[in-house]
Short mmCIF file of C-alpha atoms in Angstrom, two decimals:
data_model
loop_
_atom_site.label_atom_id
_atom_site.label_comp_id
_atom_site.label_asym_id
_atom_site.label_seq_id
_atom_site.Cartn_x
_atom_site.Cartn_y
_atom_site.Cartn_z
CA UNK A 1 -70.97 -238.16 44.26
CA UNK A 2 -67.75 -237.99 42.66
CA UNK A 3 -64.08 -238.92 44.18
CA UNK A 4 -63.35 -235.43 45.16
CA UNK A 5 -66.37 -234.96 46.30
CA UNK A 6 -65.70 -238.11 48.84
CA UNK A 7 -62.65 -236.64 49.56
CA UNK A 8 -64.13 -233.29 50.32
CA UNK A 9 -66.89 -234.48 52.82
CA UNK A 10 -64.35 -236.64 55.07
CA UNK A 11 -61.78 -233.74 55.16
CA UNK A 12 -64.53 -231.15 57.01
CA UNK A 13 -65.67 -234.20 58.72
CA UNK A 14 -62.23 -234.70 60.16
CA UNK A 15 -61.52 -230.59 60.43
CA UNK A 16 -64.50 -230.38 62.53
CA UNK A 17 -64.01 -233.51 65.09
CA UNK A 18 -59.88 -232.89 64.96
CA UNK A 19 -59.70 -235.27 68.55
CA UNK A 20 -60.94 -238.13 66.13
CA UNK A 21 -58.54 -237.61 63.65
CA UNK A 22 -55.41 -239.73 64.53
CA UNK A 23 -53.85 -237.17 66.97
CA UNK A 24 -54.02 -239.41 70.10
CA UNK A 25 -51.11 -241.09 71.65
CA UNK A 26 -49.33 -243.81 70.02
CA UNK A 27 -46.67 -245.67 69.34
CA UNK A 28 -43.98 -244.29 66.88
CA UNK A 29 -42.93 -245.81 63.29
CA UNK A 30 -39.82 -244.68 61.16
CA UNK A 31 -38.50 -244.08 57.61
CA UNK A 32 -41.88 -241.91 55.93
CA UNK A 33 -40.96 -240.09 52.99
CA UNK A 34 -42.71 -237.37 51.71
CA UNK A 35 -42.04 -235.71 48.26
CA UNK A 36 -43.66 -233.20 46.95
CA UNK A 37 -44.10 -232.55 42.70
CA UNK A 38 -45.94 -230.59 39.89
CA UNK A 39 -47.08 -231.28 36.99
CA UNK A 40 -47.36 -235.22 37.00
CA UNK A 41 -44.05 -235.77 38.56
CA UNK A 42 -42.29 -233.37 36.14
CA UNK A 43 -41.46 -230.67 38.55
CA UNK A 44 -39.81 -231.59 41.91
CA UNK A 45 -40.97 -228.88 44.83
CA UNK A 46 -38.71 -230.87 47.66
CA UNK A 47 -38.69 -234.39 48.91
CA UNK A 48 -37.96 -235.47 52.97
CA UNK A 49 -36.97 -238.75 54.76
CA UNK A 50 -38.46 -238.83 58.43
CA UNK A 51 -36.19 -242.09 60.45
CA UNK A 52 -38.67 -240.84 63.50
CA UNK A 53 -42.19 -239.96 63.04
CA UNK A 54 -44.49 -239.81 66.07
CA UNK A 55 -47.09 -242.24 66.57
CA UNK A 56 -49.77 -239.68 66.68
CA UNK A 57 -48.50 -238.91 63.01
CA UNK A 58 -50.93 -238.16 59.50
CA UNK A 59 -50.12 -237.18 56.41
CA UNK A 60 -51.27 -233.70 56.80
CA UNK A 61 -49.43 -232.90 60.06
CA UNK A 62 -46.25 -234.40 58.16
CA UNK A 63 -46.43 -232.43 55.19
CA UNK A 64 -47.53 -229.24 57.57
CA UNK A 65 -44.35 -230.09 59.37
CA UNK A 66 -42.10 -229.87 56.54
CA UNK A 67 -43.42 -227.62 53.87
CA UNK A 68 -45.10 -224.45 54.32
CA UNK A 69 -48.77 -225.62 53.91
CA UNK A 70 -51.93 -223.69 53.62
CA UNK A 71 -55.54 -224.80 53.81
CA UNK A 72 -59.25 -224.41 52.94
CA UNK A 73 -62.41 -226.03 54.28
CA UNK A 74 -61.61 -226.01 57.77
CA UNK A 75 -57.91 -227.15 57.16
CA UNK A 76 -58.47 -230.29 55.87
CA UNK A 77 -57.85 -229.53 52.35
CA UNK A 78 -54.52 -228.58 50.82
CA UNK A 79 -54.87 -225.00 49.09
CA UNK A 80 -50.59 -224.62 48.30
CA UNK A 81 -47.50 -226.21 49.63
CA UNK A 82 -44.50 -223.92 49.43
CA UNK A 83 -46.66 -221.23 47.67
CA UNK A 84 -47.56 -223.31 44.73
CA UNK A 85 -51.56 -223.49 44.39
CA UNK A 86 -54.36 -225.19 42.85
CA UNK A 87 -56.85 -222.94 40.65
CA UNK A 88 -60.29 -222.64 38.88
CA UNK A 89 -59.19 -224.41 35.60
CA UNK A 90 -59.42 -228.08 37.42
CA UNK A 91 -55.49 -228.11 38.74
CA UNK A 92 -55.10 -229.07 42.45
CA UNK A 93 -52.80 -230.99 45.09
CA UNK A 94 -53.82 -234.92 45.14
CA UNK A 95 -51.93 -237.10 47.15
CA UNK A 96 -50.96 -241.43 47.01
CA UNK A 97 -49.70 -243.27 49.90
CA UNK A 98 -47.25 -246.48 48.33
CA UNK A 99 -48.57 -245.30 45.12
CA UNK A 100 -52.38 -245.78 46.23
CA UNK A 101 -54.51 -242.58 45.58
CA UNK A 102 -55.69 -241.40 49.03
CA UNK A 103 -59.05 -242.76 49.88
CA UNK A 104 -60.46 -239.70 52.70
CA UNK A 105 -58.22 -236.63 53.41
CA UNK A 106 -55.16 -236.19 54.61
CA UNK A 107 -55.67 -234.96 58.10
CA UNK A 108 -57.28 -238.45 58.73
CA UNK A 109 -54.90 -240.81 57.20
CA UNK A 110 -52.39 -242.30 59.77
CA UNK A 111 -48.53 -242.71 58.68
CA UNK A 112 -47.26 -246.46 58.85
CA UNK A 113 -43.44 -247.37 59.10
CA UNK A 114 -41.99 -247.18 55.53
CA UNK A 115 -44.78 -245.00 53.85
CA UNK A 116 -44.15 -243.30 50.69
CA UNK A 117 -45.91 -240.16 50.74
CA UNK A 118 -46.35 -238.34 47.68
CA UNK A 119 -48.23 -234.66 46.82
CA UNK A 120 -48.59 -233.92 43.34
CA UNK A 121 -50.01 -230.51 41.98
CA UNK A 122 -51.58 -231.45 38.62
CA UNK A 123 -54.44 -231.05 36.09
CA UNK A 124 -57.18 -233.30 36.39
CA UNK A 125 -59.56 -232.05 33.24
CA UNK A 126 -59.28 -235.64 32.08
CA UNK A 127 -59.88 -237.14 35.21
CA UNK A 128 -60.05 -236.41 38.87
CA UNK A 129 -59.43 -239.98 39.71
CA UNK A 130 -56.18 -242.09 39.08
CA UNK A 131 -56.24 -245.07 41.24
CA UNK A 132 -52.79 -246.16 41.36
CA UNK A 133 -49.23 -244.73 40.24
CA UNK A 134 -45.92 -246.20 39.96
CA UNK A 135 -43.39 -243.48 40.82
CA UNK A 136 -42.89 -245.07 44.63
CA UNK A 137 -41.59 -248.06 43.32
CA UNK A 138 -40.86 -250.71 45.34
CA UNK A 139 -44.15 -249.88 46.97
CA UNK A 140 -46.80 -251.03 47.46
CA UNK A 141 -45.48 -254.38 47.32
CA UNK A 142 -42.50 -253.64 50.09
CA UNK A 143 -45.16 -251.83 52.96
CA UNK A 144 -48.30 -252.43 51.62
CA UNK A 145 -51.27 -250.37 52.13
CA UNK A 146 -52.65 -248.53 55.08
CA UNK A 147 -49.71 -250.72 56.86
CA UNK A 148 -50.56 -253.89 55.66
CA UNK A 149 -48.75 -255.61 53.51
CA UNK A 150 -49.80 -258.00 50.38
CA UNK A 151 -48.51 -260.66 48.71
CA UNK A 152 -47.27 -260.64 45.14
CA UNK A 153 -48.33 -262.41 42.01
CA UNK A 154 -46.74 -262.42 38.62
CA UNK A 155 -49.38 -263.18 36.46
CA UNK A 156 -47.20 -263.60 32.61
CA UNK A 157 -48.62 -264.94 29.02
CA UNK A 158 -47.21 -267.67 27.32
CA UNK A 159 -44.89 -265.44 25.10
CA UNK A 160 -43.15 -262.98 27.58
CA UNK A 161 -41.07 -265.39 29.21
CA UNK A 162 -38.10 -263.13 28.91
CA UNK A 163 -40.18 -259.94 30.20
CA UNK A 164 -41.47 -262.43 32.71
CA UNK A 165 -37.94 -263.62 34.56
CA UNK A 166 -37.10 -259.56 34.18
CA UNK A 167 -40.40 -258.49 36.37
CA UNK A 168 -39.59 -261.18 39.03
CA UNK A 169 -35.64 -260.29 38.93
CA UNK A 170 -36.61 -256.62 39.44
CA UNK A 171 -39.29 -257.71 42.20
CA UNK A 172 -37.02 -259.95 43.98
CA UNK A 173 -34.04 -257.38 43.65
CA UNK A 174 -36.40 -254.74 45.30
CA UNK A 175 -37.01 -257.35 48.50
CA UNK A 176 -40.40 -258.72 47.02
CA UNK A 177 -40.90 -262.35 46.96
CA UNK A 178 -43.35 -263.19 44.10
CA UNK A 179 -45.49 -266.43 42.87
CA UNK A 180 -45.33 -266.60 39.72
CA UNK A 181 -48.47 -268.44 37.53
CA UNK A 182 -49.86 -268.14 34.02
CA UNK A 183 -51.67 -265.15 32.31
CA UNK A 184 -55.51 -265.24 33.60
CA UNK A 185 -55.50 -268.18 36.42
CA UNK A 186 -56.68 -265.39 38.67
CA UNK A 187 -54.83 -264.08 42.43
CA UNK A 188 -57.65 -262.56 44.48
CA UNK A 189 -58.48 -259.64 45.81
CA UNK A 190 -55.81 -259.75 48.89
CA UNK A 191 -52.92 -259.82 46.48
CA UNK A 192 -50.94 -257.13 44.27
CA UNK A 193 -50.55 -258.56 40.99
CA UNK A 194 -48.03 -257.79 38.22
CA UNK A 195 -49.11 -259.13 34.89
CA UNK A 196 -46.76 -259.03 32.25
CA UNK A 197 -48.13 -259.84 28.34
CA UNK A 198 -48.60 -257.80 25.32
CA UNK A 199 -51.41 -255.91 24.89
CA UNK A 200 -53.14 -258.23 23.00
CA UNK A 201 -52.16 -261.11 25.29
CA UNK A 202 -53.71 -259.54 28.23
CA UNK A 203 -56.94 -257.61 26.65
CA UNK A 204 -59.10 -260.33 28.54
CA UNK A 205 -57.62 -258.87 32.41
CA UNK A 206 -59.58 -255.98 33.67
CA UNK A 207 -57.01 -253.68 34.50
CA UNK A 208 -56.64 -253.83 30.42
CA UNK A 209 -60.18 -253.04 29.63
CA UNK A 210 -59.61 -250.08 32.24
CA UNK A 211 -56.72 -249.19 30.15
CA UNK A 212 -58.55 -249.52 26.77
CA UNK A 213 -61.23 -247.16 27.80
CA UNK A 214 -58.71 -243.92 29.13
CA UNK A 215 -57.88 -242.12 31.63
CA UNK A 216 -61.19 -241.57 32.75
CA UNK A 217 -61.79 -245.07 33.54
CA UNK A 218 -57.63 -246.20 34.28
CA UNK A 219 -56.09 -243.28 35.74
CA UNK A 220 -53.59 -244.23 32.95
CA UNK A 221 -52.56 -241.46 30.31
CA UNK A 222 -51.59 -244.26 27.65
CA UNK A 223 -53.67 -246.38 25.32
CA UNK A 224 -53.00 -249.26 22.29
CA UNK A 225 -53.66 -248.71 18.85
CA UNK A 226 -53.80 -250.58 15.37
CA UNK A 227 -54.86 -253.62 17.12
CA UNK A 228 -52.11 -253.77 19.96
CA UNK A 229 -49.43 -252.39 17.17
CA UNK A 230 -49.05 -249.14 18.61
CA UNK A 231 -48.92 -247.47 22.11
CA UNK A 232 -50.38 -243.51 22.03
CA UNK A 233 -49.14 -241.43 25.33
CA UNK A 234 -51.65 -238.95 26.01
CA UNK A 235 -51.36 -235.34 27.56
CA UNK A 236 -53.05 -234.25 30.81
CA UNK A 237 -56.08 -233.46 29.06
CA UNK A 238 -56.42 -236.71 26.98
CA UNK A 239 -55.43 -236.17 24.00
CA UNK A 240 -52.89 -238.31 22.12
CA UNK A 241 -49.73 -236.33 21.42
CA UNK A 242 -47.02 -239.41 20.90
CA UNK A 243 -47.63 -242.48 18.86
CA UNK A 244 -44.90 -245.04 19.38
CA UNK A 245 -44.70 -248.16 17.06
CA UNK A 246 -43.32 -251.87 17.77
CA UNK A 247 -40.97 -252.33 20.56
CA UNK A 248 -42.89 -250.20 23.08
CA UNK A 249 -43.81 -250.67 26.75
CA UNK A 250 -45.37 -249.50 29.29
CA UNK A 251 -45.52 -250.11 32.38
CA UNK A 252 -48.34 -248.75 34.57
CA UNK A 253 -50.80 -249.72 37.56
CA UNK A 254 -54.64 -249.45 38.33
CA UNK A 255 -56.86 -250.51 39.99
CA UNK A 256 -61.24 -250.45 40.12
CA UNK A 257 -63.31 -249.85 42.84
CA UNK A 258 -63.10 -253.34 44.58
CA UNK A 259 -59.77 -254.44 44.26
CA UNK A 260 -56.22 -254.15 45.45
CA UNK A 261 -53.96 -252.39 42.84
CA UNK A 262 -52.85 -254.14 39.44
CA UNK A 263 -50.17 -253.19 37.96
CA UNK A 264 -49.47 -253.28 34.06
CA UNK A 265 -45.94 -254.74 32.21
CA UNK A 266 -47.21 -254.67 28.83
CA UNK A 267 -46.22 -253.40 25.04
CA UNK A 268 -46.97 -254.07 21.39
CA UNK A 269 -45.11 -257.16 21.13
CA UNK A 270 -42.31 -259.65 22.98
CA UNK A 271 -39.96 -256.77 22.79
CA UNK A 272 -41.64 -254.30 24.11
CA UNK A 273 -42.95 -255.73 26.98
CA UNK A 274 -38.94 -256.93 27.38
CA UNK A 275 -38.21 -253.08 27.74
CA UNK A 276 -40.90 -252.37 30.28
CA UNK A 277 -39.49 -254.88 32.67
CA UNK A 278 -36.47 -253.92 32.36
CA UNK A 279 -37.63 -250.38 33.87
CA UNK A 280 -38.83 -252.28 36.86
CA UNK A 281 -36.77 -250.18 39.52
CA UNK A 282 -36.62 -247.15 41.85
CA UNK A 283 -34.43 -245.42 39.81
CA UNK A 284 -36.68 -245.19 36.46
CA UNK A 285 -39.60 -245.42 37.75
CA UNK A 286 -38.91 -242.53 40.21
CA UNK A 287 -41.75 -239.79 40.66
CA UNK A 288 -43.24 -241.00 37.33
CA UNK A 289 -47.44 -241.64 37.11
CA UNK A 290 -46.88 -244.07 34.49
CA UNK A 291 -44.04 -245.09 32.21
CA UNK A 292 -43.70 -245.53 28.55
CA UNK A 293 -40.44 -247.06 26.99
CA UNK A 294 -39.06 -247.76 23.28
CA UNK A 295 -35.05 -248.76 23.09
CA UNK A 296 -33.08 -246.85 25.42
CA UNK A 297 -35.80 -243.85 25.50
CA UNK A 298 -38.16 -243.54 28.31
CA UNK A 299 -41.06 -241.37 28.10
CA UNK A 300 -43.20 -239.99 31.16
CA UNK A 301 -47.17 -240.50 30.80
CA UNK A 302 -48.57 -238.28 30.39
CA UNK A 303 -46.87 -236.60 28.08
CA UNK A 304 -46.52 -232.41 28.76
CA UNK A 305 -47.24 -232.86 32.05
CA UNK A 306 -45.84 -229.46 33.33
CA UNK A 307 -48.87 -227.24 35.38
#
């Protein structure tokens, strides 16, 4: 059974036993944001900060409470927020939680203090699963997932030392202590980790062969060429429409099945990867799934993202 499919079952599970669904008594928590986009982040549809949210709180009675939200299956799946729907040519709402795609449905996933809420309306003909984002930067690494919080590990290769002290200055700047170790000595399974190499440097990591095999496999709408030399941004449905050459970076997260998220500071050489760190922060990496850079230009991925 696929992701949505997952997704599907636990939302009529939850619609049909609502008492079970987070809406007992509790205590409160503070400072939830929700935003709300189209089109991979392209589009903004409104965004709200909540300093009080009831214990009792989950992300569907949050969004219901500040959009105008309708439903299907038994209300536990998001048909349009603020009139803007999903349709029959594979484009619906998904939603990420500190930049984690949402593992059951949204009228059974509790709010924790600090959450980062995030509804996007996009096309999923290339893939109907994308792991991790980046666009709620500093998260996860500030709240953590499902309210608990990770530690941080820089993970850089031998030749990135500049990119490397950027990462951890943008990490640190953001409230994020990190430990900081060479390129493959490994960080576990309870810790975030950044790693920052080129392409080539870090084509022996997992969350690179994810990347080197597409979307479908990443969540990531951005592959290498020409041996590392070039970075190709992709559009919703896959296809490369962009080919940048040396000096370009990306930075990106994902994440498999059995792991916390990993997230991506990479590029086709030194320089490159240079420019991706520097886009470490909450200002560039705002509402964006992924994020390509070369010089001063920065480049959403995908690429024609508008539904």
């Amino acid at each position: 059974m696929g992701h949505r499919g997952r997704i599907l079952l636990l939302a009529l599970a939850c619609a049909g036993a609502i008492a079970g669904c987070g809406l007992g008594p509790g205590r409160g928590t503070s400072n939830v944001t929700v935003t709300v986009t189209r089109g991979f982040g392209t589009g903004t549809v409104g965004t709200i900060t909540k300093s009080k949210v009831p214990g009792s709180e989950t992300v569907m009675r949050m969004l219901e409470r500040s959009f105008h939200v309708s439903t299907r299956y038994g209300g536990g799946f998001v048909e349009s927020i603020d009139g803007l729907s999903g349709n029959g040519s594979r484009h619906d709402w998904f939603y990420y939680v500190n930049g984690i795609q949402a593992g059951q449905g949204a009228a059974s996933t509790d709010v924790h203090a600090g959450d980062r809420i995030w509804w996007d309306l996009h096309d999923w003909s290339a893939t109907d699963t994308i792991p991790a984002v980046v666009g709620s930067f500093p998260e996860p690494f500030v709240h953590g997932i499902g309210g608990k919080r990770f530690p941080t590990a820089l993970e850089c290769a031998k030749d990135t030392g500049v990119a490397c002290k950027r990462a951890g200055s943008g990490l640190n700047a953001s409230g994020v202590p990190v430990a900081s170790q060479l390129l493959g000595t490994g960080s576990g399974q309870a810790t975030i980790t950044v790693i920052v190499g080129t392409f080539n440097d870090i084509k022996p990591v997992i969350a690179a062969a994810l990347l080197a095999k597409g979307p479908g496999s990443s969540g990531v709408y951005a592959k290498f060429g020409a041996g590392g030399r070039t970075l190709q941004l992709l559009d919703p449905a896959g296809k490369v429409v962009r080919t940048l050459g040396p000096g370009s970076g990306l930075v990106a997260a994902t994440a498999d099945a059995n792991s916390t998220p990993t997230w991506l500071i990479t590029g086709t050489d030194p320089q490159g990867v240079a420019a991706a760190a520097s886009a470490l922060s909450a200002g560039r990496l705002r509402d964006r799934f992924a994020l390509a850079v070369r010089g001063a230009t920065d480049y959403s991925v995908p690429q024609q993202g508008a539904s």
